[in-house]
CSV table of C-alpha atoms and ligand atoms in Angstrom, one decimal:
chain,number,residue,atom,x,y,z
A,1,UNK,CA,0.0,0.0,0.0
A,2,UNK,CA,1.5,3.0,-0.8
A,3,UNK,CA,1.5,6.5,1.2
A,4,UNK,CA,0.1,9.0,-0.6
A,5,UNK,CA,0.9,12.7,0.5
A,6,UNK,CA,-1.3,15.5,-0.8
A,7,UNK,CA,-0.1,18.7,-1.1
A,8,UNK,CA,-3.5,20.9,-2.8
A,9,UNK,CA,-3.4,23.7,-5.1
A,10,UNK,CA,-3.7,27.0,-3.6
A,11,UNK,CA,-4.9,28.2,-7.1
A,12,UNK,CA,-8.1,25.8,-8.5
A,13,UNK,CA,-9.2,26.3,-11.8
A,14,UNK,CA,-12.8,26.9,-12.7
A,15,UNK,CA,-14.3,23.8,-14.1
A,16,UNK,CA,-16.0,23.6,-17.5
A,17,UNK,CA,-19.5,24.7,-17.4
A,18,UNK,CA,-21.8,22.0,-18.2
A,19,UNK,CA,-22.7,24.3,-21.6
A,20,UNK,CA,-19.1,24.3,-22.6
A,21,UNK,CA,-18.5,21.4,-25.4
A,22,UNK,CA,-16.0,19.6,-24.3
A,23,UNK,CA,-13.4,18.0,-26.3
A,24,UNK,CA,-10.6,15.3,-25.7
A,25,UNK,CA,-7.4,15.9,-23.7
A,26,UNK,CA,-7.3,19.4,-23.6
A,27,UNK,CA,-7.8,20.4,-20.4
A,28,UNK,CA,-6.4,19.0,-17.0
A,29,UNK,CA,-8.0,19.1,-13.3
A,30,UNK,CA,-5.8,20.6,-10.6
A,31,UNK,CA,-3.7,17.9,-9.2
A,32,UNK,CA,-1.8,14.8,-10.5
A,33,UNK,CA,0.2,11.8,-9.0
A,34,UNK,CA,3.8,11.0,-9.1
A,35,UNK,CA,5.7,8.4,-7.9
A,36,UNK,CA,9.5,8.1,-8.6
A,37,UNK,CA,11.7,5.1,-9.1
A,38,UNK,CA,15.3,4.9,-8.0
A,39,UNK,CA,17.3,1.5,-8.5
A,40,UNK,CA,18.4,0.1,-5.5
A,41,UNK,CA,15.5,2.1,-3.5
A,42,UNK,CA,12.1,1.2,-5.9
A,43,UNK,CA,9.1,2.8,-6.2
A,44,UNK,CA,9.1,6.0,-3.8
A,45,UNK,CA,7.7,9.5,-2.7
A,46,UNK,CA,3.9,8.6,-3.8
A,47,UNK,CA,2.5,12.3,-3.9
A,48,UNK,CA,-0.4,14.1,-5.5
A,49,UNK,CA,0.9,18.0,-6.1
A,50,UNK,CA,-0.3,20.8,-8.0
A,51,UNK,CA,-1.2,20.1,-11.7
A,52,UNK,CA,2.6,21.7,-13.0
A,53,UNK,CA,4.9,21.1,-15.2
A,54,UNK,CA,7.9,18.4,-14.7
A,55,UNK,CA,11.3,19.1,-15.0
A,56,UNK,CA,13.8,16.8,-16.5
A,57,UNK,CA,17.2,16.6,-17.6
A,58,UNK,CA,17.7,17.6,-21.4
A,59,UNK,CA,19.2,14.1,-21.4
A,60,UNK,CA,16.5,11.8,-19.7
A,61,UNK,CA,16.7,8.6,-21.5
A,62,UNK,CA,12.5,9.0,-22.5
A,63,UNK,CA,13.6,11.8,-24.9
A,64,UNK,CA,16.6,9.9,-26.8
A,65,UNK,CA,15.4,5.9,-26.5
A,66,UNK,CA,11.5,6.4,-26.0
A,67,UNK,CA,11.7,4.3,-22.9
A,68,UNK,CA,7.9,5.0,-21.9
A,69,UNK,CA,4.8,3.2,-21.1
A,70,UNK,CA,0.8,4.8,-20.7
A,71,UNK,CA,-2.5,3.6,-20.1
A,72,UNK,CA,-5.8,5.2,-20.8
A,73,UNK,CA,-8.8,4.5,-18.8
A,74,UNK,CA,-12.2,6.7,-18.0
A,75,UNK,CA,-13.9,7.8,-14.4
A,76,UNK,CA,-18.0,8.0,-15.7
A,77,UNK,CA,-20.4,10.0,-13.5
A,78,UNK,CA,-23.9,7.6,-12.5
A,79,UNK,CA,-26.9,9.1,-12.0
A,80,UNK,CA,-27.1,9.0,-8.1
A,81,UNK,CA,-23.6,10.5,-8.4
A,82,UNK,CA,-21.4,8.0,-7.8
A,83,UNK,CA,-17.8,7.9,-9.7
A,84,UNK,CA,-17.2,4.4,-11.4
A,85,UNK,CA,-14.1,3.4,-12.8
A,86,UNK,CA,-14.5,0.3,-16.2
A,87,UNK,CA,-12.7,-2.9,-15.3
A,88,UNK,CA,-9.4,-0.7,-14.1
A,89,UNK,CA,-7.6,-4.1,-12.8
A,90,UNK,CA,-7.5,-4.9,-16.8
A,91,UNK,CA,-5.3,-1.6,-17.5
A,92,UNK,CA,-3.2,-2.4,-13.9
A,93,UNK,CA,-2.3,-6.1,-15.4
A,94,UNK,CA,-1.9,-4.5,-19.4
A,95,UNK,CA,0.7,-1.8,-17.7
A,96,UNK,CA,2.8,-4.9,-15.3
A,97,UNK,CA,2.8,-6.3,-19.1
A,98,UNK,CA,4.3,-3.3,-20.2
A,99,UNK,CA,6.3,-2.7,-18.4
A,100,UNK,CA,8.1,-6.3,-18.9
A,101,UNK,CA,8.5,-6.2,-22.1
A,102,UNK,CA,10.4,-2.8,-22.0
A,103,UNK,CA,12.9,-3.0,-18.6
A,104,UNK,CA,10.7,-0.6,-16.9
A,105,UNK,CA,10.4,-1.8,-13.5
A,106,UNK,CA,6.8,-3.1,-12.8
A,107,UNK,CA,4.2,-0.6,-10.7
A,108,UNK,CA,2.1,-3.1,-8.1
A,109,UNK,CA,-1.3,-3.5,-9.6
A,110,UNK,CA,-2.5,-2.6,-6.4
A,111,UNK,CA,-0.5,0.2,-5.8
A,112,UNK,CA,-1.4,1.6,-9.4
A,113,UNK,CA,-5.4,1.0,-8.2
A,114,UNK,CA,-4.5,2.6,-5.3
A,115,UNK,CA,-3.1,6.0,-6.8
A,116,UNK,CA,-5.8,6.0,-9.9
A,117,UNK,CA,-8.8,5.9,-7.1
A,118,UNK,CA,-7.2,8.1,-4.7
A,119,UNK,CA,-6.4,10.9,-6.9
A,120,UNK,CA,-10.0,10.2,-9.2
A,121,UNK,CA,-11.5,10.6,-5.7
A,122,UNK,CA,-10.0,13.6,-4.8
A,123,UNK,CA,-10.6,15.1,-8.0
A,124,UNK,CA,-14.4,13.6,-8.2
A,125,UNK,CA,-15.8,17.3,-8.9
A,126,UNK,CA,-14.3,17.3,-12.1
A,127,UNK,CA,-16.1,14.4,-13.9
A,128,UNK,CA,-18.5,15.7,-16.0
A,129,UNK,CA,-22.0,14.9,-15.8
A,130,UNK,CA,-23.2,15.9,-19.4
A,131,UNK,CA,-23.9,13.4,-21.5
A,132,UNK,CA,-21.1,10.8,-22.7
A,133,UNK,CA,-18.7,12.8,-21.2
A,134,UNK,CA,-16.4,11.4,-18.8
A,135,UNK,CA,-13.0,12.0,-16.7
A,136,UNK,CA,-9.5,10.6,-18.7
A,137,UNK,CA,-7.2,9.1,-17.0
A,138,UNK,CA,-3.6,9.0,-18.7
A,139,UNK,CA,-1.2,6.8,-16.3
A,140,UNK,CA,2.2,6.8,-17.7
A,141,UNK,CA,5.9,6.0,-16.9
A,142,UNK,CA,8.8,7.5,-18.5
A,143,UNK,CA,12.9,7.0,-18.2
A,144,UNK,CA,14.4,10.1,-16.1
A,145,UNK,CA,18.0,8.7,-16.1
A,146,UNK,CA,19.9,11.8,-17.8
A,147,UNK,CA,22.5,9.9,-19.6
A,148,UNK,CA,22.8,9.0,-23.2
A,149,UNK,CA,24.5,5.3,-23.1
A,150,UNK,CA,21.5,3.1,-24.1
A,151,UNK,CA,20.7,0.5,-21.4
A,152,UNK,CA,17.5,0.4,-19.6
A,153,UNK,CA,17.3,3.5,-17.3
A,154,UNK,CA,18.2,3.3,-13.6
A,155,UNK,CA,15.1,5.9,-13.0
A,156,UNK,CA,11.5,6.5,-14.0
A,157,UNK,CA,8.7,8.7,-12.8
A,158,UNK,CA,5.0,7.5,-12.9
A,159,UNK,CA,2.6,10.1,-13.4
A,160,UNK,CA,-1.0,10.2,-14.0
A,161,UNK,CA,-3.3,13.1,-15.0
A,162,UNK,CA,-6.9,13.7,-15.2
A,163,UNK,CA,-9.1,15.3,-18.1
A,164,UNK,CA,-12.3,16.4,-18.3
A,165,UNK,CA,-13.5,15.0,-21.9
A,166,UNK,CA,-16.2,15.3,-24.2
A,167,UNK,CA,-18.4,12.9,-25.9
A,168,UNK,CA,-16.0,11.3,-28.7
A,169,UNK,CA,-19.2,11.7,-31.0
A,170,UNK,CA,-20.9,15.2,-30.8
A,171,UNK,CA,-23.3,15.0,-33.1
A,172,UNK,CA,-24.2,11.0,-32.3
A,173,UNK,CA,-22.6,7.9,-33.2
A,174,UNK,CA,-21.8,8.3,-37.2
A,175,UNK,CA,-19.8,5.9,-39.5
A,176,UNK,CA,-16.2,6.3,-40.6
A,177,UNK,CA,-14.2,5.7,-44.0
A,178,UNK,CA,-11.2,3.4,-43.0
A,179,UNK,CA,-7.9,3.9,-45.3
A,180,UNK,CA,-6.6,0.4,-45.7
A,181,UNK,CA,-2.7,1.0,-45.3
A,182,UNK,CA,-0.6,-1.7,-47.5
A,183,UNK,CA,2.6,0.0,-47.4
A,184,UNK,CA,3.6,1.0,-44.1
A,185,UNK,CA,3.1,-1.2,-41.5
A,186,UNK,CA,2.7,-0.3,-37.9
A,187,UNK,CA,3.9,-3.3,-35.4
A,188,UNK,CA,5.8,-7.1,-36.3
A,189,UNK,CA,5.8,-9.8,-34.9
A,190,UNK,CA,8.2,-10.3,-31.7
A,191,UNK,CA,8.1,-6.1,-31.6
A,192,UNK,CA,6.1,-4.3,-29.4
A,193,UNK,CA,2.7,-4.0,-31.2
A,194,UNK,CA,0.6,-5.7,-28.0
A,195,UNK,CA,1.8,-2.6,-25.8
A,196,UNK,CA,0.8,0.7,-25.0
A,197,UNK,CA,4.0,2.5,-25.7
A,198,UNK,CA,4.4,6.0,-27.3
A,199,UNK,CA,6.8,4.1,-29.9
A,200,UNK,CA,3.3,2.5,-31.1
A,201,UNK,CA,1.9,6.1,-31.8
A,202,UNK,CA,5.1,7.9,-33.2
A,203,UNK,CA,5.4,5.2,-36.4
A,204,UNK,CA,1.8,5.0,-36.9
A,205,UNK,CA,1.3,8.5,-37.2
A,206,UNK,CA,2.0,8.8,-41.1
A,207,UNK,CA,-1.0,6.5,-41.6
A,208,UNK,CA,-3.1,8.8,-40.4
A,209,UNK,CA,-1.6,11.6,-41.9
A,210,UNK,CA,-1.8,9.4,-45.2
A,211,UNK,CA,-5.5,8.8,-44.4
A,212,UNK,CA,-6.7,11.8,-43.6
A,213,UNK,CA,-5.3,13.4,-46.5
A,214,UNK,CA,-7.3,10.8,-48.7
A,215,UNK,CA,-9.9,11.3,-47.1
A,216,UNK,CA,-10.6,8.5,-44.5
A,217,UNK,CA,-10.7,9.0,-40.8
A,218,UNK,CA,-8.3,6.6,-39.7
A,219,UNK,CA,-5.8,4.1,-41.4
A,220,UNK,CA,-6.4,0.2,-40.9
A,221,UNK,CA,-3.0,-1.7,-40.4
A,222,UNK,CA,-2.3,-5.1,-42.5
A,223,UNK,CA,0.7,-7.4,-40.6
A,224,UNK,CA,3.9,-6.9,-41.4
A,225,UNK,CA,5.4,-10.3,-42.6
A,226,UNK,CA,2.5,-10.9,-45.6
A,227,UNK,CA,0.8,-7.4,-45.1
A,228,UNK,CA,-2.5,-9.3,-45.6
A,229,UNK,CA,-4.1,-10.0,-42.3
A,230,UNK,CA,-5.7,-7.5,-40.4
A,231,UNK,CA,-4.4,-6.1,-37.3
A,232,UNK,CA,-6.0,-2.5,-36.2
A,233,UNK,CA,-7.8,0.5,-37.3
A,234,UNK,CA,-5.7,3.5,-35.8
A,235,UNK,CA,-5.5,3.0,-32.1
A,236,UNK,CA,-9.1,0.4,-31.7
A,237,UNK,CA,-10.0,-3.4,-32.3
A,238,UNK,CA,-11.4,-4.7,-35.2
A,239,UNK,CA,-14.6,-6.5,-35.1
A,240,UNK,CA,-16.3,-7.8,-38.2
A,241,UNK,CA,-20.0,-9.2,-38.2
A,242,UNK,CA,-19.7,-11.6,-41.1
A,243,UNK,CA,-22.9,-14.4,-42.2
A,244,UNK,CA,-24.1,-13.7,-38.8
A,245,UNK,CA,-20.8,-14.1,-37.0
A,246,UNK,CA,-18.4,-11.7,-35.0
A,247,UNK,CA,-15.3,-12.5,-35.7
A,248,UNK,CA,-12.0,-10.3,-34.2
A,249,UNK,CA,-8.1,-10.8,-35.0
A,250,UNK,CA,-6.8,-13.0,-32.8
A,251,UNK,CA,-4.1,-11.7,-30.5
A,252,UNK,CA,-1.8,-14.2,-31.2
A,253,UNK,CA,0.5,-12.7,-33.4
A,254,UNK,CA,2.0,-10.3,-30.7
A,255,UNK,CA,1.1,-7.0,-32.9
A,256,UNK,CA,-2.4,-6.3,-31.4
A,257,UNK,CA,-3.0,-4.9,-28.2
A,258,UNK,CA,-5.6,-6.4,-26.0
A,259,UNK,CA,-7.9,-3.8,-24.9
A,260,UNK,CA,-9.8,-3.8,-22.5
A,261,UNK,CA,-13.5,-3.0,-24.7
A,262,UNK,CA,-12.3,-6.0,-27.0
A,263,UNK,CA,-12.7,-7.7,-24.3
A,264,UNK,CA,-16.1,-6.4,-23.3
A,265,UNK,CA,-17.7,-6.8,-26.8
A,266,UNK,CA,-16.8,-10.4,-26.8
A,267,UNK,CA,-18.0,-11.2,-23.7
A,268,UNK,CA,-21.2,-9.6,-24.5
A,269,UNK,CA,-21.9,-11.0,-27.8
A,270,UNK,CA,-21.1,-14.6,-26.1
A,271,UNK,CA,-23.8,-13.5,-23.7
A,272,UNK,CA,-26.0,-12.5,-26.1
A,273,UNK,CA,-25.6,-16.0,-28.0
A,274,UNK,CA,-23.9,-14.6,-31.2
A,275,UNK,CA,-20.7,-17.1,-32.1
A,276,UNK,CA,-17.3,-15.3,-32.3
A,277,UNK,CA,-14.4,-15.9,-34.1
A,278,UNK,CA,-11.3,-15.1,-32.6
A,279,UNK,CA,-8.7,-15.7,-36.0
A,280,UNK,CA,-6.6,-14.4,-38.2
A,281,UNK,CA,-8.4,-12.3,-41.3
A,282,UNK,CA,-7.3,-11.9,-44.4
A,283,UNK,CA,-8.0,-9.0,-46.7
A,284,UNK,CA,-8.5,-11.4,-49.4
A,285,UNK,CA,-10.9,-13.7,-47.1
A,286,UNK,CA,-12.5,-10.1,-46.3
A,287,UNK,CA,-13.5,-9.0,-49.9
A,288,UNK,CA,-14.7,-12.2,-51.2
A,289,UNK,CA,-17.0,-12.0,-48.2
A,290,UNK,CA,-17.8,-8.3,-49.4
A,291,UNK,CA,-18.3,-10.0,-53.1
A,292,UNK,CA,-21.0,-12.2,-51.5
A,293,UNK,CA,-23.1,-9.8,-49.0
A,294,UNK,CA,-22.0,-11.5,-46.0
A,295,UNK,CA,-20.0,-8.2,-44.3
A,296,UNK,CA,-22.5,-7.1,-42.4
A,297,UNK,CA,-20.9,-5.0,-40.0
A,298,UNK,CA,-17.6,-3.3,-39.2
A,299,UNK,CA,-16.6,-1.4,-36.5
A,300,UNK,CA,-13.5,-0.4,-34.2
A,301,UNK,CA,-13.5,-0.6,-30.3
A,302,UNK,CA,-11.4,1.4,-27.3
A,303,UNK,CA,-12.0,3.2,-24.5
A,304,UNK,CA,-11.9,6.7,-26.4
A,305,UNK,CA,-14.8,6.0,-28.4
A,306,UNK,CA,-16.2,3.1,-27.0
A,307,UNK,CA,-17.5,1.6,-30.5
A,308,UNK,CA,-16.5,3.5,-33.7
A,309,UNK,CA,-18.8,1.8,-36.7
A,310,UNK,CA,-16.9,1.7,-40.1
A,311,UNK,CA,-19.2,2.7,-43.0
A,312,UNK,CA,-16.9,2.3,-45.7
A,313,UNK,CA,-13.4,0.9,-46.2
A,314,UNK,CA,-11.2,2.0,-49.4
A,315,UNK,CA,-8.3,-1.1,-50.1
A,316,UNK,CA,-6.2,-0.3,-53.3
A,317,UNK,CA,-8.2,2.6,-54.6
A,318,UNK,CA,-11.8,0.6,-54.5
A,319,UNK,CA,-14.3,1.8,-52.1
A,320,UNK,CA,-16.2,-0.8,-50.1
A,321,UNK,CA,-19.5,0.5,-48.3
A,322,UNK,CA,-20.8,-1.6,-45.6
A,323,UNK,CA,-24.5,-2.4,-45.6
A,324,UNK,CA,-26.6,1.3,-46.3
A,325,UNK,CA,-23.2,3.1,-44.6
A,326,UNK,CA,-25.6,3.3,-41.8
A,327,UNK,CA,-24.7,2.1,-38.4
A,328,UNK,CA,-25.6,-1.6,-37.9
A,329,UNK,CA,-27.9,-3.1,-35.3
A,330,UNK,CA,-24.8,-4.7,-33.1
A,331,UNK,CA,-22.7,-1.8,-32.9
A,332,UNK,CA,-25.6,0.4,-31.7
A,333,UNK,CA,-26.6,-2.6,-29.1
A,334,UNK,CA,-22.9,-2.8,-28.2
A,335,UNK,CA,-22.4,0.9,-28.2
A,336,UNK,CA,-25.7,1.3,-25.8
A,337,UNK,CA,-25.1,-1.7,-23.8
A,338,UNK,CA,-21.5,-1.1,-22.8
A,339,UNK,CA,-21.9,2.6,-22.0
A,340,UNK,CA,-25.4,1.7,-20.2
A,341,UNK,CA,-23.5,-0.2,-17.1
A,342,UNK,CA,-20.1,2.1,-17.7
A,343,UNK,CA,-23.0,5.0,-16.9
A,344,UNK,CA,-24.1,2.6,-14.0
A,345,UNK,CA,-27.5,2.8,-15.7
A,346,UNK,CA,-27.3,-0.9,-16.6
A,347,UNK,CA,-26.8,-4.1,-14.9
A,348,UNK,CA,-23.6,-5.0,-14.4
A,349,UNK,CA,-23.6,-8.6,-14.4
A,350,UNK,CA,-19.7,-9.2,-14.4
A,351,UNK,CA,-18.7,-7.4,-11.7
A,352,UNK,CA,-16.8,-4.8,-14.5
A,353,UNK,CA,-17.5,-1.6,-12.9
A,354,UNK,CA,-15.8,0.0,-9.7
A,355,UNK,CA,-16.9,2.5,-7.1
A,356,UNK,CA,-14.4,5.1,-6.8
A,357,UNK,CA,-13.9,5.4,-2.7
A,358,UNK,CA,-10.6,7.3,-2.2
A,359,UNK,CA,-8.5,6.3,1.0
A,360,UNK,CA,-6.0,7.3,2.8
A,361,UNK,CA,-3.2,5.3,3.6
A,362,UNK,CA,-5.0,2.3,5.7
A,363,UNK,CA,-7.7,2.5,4.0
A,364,UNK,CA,-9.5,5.4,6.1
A,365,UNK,CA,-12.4,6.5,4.1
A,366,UNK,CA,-12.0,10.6,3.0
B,1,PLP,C1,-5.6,1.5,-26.4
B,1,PLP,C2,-5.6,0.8,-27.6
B,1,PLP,C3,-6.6,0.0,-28.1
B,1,PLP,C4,-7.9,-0.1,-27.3
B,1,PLP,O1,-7.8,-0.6,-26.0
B,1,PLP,P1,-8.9,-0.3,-24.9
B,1,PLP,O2,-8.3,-1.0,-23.7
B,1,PLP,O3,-10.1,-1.0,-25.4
B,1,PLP,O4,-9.0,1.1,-24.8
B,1,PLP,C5,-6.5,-0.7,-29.2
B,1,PLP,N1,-5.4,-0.6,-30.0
B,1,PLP,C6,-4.3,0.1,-29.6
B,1,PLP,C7,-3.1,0.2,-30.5
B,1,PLP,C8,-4.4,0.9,-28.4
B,1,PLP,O5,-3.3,1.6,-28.1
């Protein structure tokens, strides 16, 4: 258990009015949580401070080697007021993964529970109540060591801020055009594809760039080896709905992150009696399933925007629409369903959602 000590701003901010349209990631609540790592000592000096900004040496290894690690998970406001958190132990295992596979020293899960709820609870006035809105939360470690020798860094700092977002779809859930990338690819096998590491972001930027300026909202990555079997669209799962079937890339191939609404669709649909596929998918396999009017839905899944339907997908200069390029029947029950008990509107018959109860150390309520 760590021992938080909280030091409060002596300046708050005013929080976005409730008429203010809120966007993503662009504004920050008044505190945030650090803990430092020192080899030979561990984790240490669990604080929440004053929202501010860090200082670092010019030559902290994060800047030169990209040693860094985040997570992204939401705080939703219920109707009688209560903060939940979505399945948060998923993110604390994802990050001890992480952290593994790139020498940075593993946070507890507890410990990382610990500092998301107490600093979420202490900031609980800032989750927005307006409709699909929510309260970011951006965990992340980075190396501090200030030397330029590449070995794993002998210090880190874990921070995580808090953002007041809007609803990723202001005018409703609407259907994107997917850019099907077959030259770059974005993660191989044995790399570091499965993680959420800035690396991930920086190389699959020029997708984007390369979709939006064709046109398409986001780019949908093939595999690296035979760039024919499909991995992600931007930074979201892939679901298909195919003759009646959902079927998902399997994550297998060490490329695709597991995340955590992935997770939550599948289980659902399995509830809901609909057979899913958990395989590899070939772009070939896709379009002679287009050919015979068995795609019946795509869309893309992640905490951001919960479920993102796909309305049309372009793949060496052809354009394929799915269905009317209207959203399908299982994304809007998926949609609804998931954000109905991430709301706490709906049952929550797995146990997914968490009170947010801040403690101090010893578990004192505050
Ligand atoms: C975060 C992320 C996802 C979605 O994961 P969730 O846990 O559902 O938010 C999918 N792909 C990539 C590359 C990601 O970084």
């Amino acid at each position: 258990m760590l021992d938080i000590s909280i030091t409060r701003t002596g300046n708050p901010s005013a929080k976005p009015g409730a008429d203010k349209a809120l966007r993503f990631g662009r504004i920050f609540t008044d505190h945030m949580f650090l803990l430092d790592y020192t080899q030979g000592e561990g984790w240490h000096g669990a604080r929440i401070v004053p929202f501010g900004n860090l200082s670092l040496s010019p030559a902290a290894m994060v800047f030169h080697y990209a040693q860094e690690m985040f997570e992204g998970l939401k705080a939703y406001r219920a109707p009688d007021g209560r903060t939940l958190l979505f399945r948060p132990d998923m993110n604390a295992r994802r990050m001890g993964t992480t952290c593994a596979r790139l020498c940075i020293p593993e946070v507890p899960q507890e410990d990382f529970l610990q500092a998301v709820n107490t600093l979420v609870h202490l900031e609980k006035d800032w989750v927005p109540s307006q409709e699909g809105s929510s309260l970011y939360i951006r965990p992340y470690i980075i190396a501090t060591e200030g030397v330029l020798g590449v070995a794993p860094s002998k210090t880190y700092l874990f921070v995580i801020i808090l953002s007041p977002s809007g609803s990723y779809y202001e005018g409703g859930l609407t259907p994107v055009g997917i850019w099907i990338e077959d030259d770059y690819v974005r993660a191989a096998p044995g790399g570091m594809g499965y993680l959420k590491a800035g690396g991930n972001y920086a190389c699959s930027l020029v997708g984007q760039v390369k979709a939006h300026g064709a046109g398409y909202a986001q780019a949908l990555w093939l595999d690296a080896v035979h760039r024919r079997f499909i991995e992600e669209v931007g930074a979201m799962n892939i679901f298909f709905k195919i003759a009646g079937r959902v079927v998902t890339p399997d994550l297998s191939c060490g490329s695709i992150l597991a995340g955590v609404t992935r997770d939550s669709v599948l289980t659902l649909c399995r509830d809901w009696g609909i057979q899913t596929e958990e395989r590899p998918i070939a772009i070939d396999e896709l379009l002679e399933c287009w050919g015979r009017g068995e795609v019946e839905e795509v869309f893309g899944t992640g905490t951001a925007a919960v479920i993102s339907p796909v309305g049309r997908l372009c793949y060496k200069d052809t354009v394929h629409t799915v269905g009317d390029g209207g959203i399908g029947p299982l994304s809007r029950r998926l949609y609804d369903e998931l954000t109905g008990i991430q709301y706490g509107r709906l049952a929550d018959r797995h146990g997914w959602t968490r009170e947010v109860q801040g403690t101090v150390n010893l578990g004192v309520p505050i």
